Amino acid sequence: MPIATFPLQDLSVLTQMSPDELPHRAGAYGLEAIVQNQALEVDVAADRPDLLAPEGLARVLKVHQGAERSPQTELEASGRSIQTVPQEPLLRPRIAAIVVEM
């Protein structure tokens, strides 16, 4: 598993939790986490790329502690389409994309 390292002070600001509290909260969520050199090192499962960013980890810890989830944003259909080439075996049964215009 990849290990993500986050400065304790940064996570403390994002979560509004004390640096001493963070490893315990991560463990309560089910993450393996240790403190080393004023940083929280977290084992991140491959299916949770959101936990590789401090904002993602902070969001998960806050929601686990009872904070409200962010409201879902409704997106308008763009009228664009995606075509895929069928493969055997089917590895990804769904696909999604987003277009960012600047």
XYZ file of N, CA, C and O in Angstrom:
408
model
N 0.839 -1.182 0.000
C 0.000 0.000 0.000
C 0.882 1.243 0.000
O 1.902 1.267 0.681
N 0.443 2.275 -0.705
C 1.195 3.527 -0.644
C 1.087 4.146 0.748
O 0.086 3.972 1.432
N 2.110 4.846 1.125
C 2.105 5.567 2.398
C 2.100 7.054 2.082
O 2.966 7.547 1.357
N 1.104 7.751 2.600
C 1.006 9.198 2.431
C 1.479 9.849 3.722
O 1.146 9.398 4.818
N 2.269 10.899 3.590
C 2.806 11.610 4.756
C 2.260 13.029 4.773
O 2.362 13.751 3.776
N 1.675 13.411 5.906
C 1.057 14.722 6.053
C 1.624 15.428 7.279
O 1.643 14.834 8.368
N 2.065 16.676 7.155
C 2.485 17.428 8.349
C 1.324 17.529 9.340
O 0.201 17.862 8.959
N 1.600 17.215 10.597
C 0.547 17.245 11.618
C -0.108 18.619 11.719
O -1.320 18.715 11.888
N 0.685 19.661 11.610
C 0.136 21.007 11.746
C -0.867 21.305 10.635
O -1.922 21.891 10.883
N -0.578 20.877 9.407
C -1.503 21.101 8.286
C -2.819 20.366 8.513
O -3.901 20.929 8.323
N -2.736 19.093 8.918
C -3.952 18.325 9.174
C -4.742 18.894 10.343
O -5.969 18.897 10.329
N -4.036 19.391 11.330
C -4.698 19.968 12.486
C -5.530 21.190 12.074
O -6.662 21.357 12.525
N -4.985 22.007 11.191
C -5.719 23.187 10.705
C -6.935 22.747 9.884
O -8.037 23.273 10.055
N -6.747 21.768 9.005
C -7.837 21.321 8.135
C -8.948 20.602 8.882
O -10.118 20.713 8.524
N -8.592 19.851 9.922
C -9.586 19.052 10.654
C -10.110 19.747 11.893
O -11.119 19.334 12.450
N -9.408 20.756 12.358
C -9.702 21.432 13.620
C -9.600 20.444 14.789
O -10.347 20.512 15.761
N -8.647 19.489 14.655
C -8.337 18.528 15.712
C -6.911 18.775 16.177
O -6.091 19.274 15.403
N -6.609 18.406 17.401
C -5.250 18.590 17.894
C -4.322 17.587 17.213
O -4.751 16.493 16.842
N -3.036 17.939 17.055
C -2.087 16.994 16.454
C -2.022 15.664 17.196
O -1.846 14.619 16.576
N -2.199 15.687 18.524
C -2.174 14.441 19.308
C -3.382 13.552 19.014
O -3.318 12.334 19.152
N -4.470 14.165 18.621
C -5.722 13.452 18.383
C -5.753 12.753 17.016
O -6.444 11.743 16.840
N -5.019 13.269 16.045
C -5.106 12.798 14.661
C -4.806 11.309 14.460
O -5.579 10.623 13.786
N -3.711 10.771 15.032
C -3.480 9.335 14.803
C -4.580 8.452 15.373
O -4.924 7.423 14.790
N -5.175 8.865 16.486
C -6.257 8.094 17.091
C -7.508 8.141 16.221
O -8.193 7.135 16.055
N -7.794 9.313 15.656
C -8.965 9.452 14.773
C -8.780 8.640 13.497
O -9.711 8.019 13.004
N -7.571 8.645 12.949
C -7.286 7.857 11.749
C -7.453 6.373 12.047
O -8.027 5.627 11.252
N -6.970 5.935 13.204
C -7.117 4.538 13.604
C -8.570 4.159 13.812
O -8.994 3.065 13.442
N -9.352 5.066 14.393
C -10.775 4.797 14.608
C -11.501 4.642 13.279
O -12.477 3.898 13.177
N -11.013 5.324 12.244
C -11.608 5.203 10.911
C -11.179 3.895 10.234
O -11.787 3.456 9.277
N -10.128 3.272 10.745
C -9.664 2.006 10.179
C -8.378 2.121 9.387
O -7.987 1.184 8.699
N -7.714 3.266 9.487
C -6.452 3.465 8.784
C -5.286 3.126 9.704
O -5.346 3.383 10.904
N -4.257 2.556 9.122
C -3.024 2.367 9.875
C -2.235 3.660 9.756
O -1.890 4.078 8.650
N -1.966 4.291 10.887
C -1.294 5.583 10.875
C -0.328 5.671 12.046
O -0.627 5.201 13.141
N 0.831 6.261 11.786
C 1.818 6.501 12.846
C 2.321 7.931 12.728
O 2.269 8.536 11.658
N 2.797 8.448 13.846
C 3.406 9.778 13.853
C 4.913 9.611 13.818
O 5.480 8.831 14.588
N 5.529 10.321 12.899
C 6.980 10.274 12.778
C 7.458 11.634 12.273
O 6.966 12.124 11.254
N 8.399 12.249 12.978
C 8.972 13.545 12.583
C 7.910 14.609 12.359
O 7.907 15.303 11.344
N 6.988 14.741 13.298
C 5.917 15.748 13.236
C 5.039 15.606 12.000
O 4.498 16.581 11.473
N 4.901 14.357 11.519
C 4.046 14.076 10.365
C 3.247 12.809 10.641
O 3.687 11.931 11.378
N 2.070 12.738 10.049
C 1.235 11.549 10.153
C 1.453 10.728 8.885
O 1.242 11.219 7.776
N 1.906 9.489 9.057
C 2.103 8.586 7.927
C 0.935 7.614 7.908
O 0.661 6.934 8.897
N 0.239 7.566 6.775
C -0.984 6.784 6.651
C -0.845 5.780 5.508
O -0.455 6.151 4.399
N -1.162 4.496 5.787
C -1.238 3.489 4.727
C -2.543 3.715 3.979
O -3.619 3.688 4.573
N -2.443 3.938 2.673
C -3.617 4.254 1.864
C -3.896 3.103 0.904
O -3.015 2.696 0.151
N -5.115 2.600 0.945
C -5.511 1.532 0.026
C -5.578 2.082 -1.398
O -5.889 3.253 -1.616
N -5.308 1.218 -2.359
C -5.274 1.631 -3.768
C -6.614 2.172 -4.248
O -6.652 3.006 -5.156
N -7.714 1.749 -3.631
C -9.028 2.218 -4.074
C -9.476 3.503 -3.374
O -10.615 3.921 -3.500
N -8.566 4.160 -2.655
C -8.897 5.410 -1.962
C -7.908 6.528 -2.304
O -7.219 7.076 -1.447
N -7.834 6.914 -3.585
C -6.895 7.976 -3.947
C -7.221 9.320 -3.293
O -6.353 10.176 -3.189
N -8.463 9.489 -2.826
C -8.811 10.727 -2.142
C -8.022 10.914 -0.855
O -7.828 12.043 -0.396
N -7.517 9.810 -0.294
C -6.756 9.903 0.956
C -5.285 10.246 0.726
O -4.521 10.342 1.684
N -4.891 10.448 -0.517
C -3.504 10.833 -0.802
C -3.288 12.336 -0.659
O -2.157 12.797 -0.661
N -4.357 13.085 -0.541
C -4.267 14.541 -0.364
C -4.702 14.891 1.057
O -5.619 14.262 1.600
N -4.070 15.884 1.673
C -4.456 16.237 3.046
C -5.921 16.658 3.157
O -6.577 16.351 4.149
N -6.446 17.316 2.119
C -7.848 17.732 2.155
C -8.781 16.526 2.159
O -9.808 16.526 2.841
N -8.428 15.484 1.415
C -9.245 14.277 1.380
C -9.235 13.546 2.707
O -10.281 13.100 3.199
N -8.056 13.413 3.304
C -7.961 12.763 4.609
C -8.710 13.567 5.659
O -9.448 13.011 6.475
N -8.558 14.888 5.630
C -9.245 15.741 6.603
C -10.761 15.593 6.465
O -11.478 15.483 7.467
N -11.256 15.572 5.229
C -12.696 15.430 5.004
C -13.210 14.118 5.584
O -14.231 14.070 6.281
N -12.498 13.020 5.323
C -12.903 11.702 5.822
C -12.918 11.685 7.351
O -13.861 11.191 7.965
N -11.885 12.232 7.974
C -11.827 12.227 9.442
C -12.940 13.076 10.038
O -13.545 12.699 11.049
N -13.233 14.206 9.420
C -14.290 15.076 9.938
C -15.664 14.423 9.794
O -16.475 14.463 10.720
N -15.932 13.811 8.638
C -17.220 13.148 8.430
C -17.361 11.966 9.385
O -18.428 11.740 9.962
N -16.277 11.233 9.612
C -16.313 10.100 10.539
C -16.632 10.559 11.954
O -17.219 9.808 12.741
N -16.275 11.782 12.274
C -16.549 12.324 13.606
C -17.927 12.976 13.694
O -18.275 13.540 14.716
N -18.692 12.927 12.593
C -20.058 13.430 12.653
C -20.311 14.719 11.899
O -21.433 15.219 11.899
N -19.300 15.290 11.258
C -19.513 16.507 10.478
C -20.381 16.174 9.269
O -20.408 15.040 8.783
N -21.096 17.160 8.768
C -21.944 16.943 7.596
C -21.099 16.759 6.350
O -20.033 17.357 6.218
N -21.593 15.939 5.445
C -20.930 15.766 4.155
C -21.158 17.007 3.303
O -22.132 17.729 3.495
N -20.295 17.214 2.347
C -20.474 18.321 1.404
C -21.725 18.052 0.571
O -21.995 16.905 0.208
N -22.466 19.105 0.254
C -23.657 18.888 -0.570
C -23.260 18.421 -1.978
O -22.232 18.831 -2.507
N -24.088 17.547 -2.548
C -23.844 17.073 -3.904
C -24.167 18.185 -4.889
O -25.137 18.912 -4.723
N -23.354 18.311 -5.897
C -23.559 19.320 -6.924
C -24.152 18.653 -8.153
O -23.653 17.646 -8.622
N -25.226 19.210 -8.641
C -25.843 18.697 -9.865
C -25.134 19.305 -11.060
O -24.907 20.511 -11.114
N -24.767 18.481 -12.010
C -24.090 18.933 -13.209
C -25.032 18.819 -14.399
O -25.825 17.887 -14.495
N -24.943 19.784 -15.301
C -25.741 19.727 -16.515
C -25.057 18.826 -17.533
O -23.828 18.789 -17.607
N -25.857 18.125 -18.326
C -25.298 17.299 -19.387
C -24.636 18.196 -20.423
O -25.162 19.257 -20.775
N -23.478 17.794 -20.896
C -22.724 18.621 -21.841
C -23.126 18.397 -23.290
O -22.795 19.193 -24.152
N -23.793 17.288 -23.533
C -24.120 16.959 -24.911
C -22.987 16.224 -25.619
O -23.115 15.812 -26.760
N -21.878 16.050 -24.954
C -20.745 15.307 -25.514
C -20.899 13.835 -25.179
O -21.596 13.478 -24.242
N -20.233 13.006 -25.949
C -20.319 11.573 -25.688
C -18.929 10.955 -25.722
O -17.992 11.533 -26.263
N -18.840 9.785 -25.130
C -17.586 9.027 -25.088
C -17.867 7.684 -25.739
O -18.880 7.043 -25.454
N -16.963 7.257 -26.588
C -17.078 5.929 -27.167
C -15.891 5.114 -26.685
O -14.770 5.602 -26.655
N -16.153 3.893 -26.305
C -15.096 3.008 -25.832
C -14.985 1.805 -26.758
O -15.924 1.478 -27.485
N -13.857 1.188 -26.711
C -13.634 -0.027 -27.488
C -13.878 -1.213 -26.558
O -13.222 -1.329 -25.520
N -14.837 -2.073 -26.897
C -15.102 -3.223 -26.012
C -13.874 -4.126 -25.897
O -13.157 -4.337 -26.866
N -13.649 -4.610 -24.698
C -12.522 -5.503 -24.446
C -13.024 -6.727 -23.697
O -14.029 -6.674 -23.003
N -12.323 -7.808 -23.824
C -12.619 -9.012 -23.058
C -11.422 -9.328 -22.195
O -10.307 -9.336 -22.710
N -11.519 -9.582 -20.931
C -12.724 -9.403 -20.141
C -12.958 -7.919 -19.864
O -12.038 -7.118 -19.909
N -14.169 -7.589 -19.565
C -14.533 -6.202 -19.278
C -13.891 -5.786 -17.952
O -14.216 -6.321 -16.897
N -12.951 -4.861 -18.018
C -12.232 -4.442 -16.815
C -12.935 -3.304 -16.092
O -12.918 -3.234 -14.876
N -13.500 -2.392 -16.828
C -14.164 -1.235 -16.233
C -15.588 -1.164 -16.762
O -15.815 -0.712 -17.869
N -16.573 -1.584 -15.965
C -17.949 -1.595 -16.461
C -18.561 -0.202 -16.617
O -19.553 -0.037 -17.291
N -17.959 0.811 -16.020
C -18.484 2.177 -16.110
C -17.348 3.128 -16.466
O -16.194 2.871 -16.150
N -17.711 4.242 -17.060
C -16.726 5.262 -17.362
C -17.362 6.626 -17.138
O -18.566 6.800 -17.347
N -16.593 7.547 -16.660
C -17.067 8.914 -16.455
C -15.968 9.858 -16.913
O -14.792 9.500 -16.948
N -16.374 11.058 -17.288
C -15.390 12.039 -17.731
C -15.917 13.426 -17.399
O -17.115 13.622 -17.181
N -15.032 14.367 -17.376
C -15.407 15.749 -17.136
C -14.585 16.617 -18.089
O -13.433 16.315 -18.389
N -15.215 17.658 -18.582
C -14.540 18.612 -19.455
C -14.372 19.905 -18.685
O -15.340 20.434 -18.138
N -13.168 20.387 -18.613
C -12.886 21.645 -17.923
C -12.515 22.666 -18.980
O -11.571 22.490 -19.729
N -13.308 23.714 -19.062
C -13.019 24.780 -20.016
C -12.538 25.999 -19.250
O -13.074 26.336 -18.214
N -11.516 26.625 -19.806
C -10.973 27.800 -19.131
C -11.089 29.016 -20.015
O -11.147 28.995 -21.168
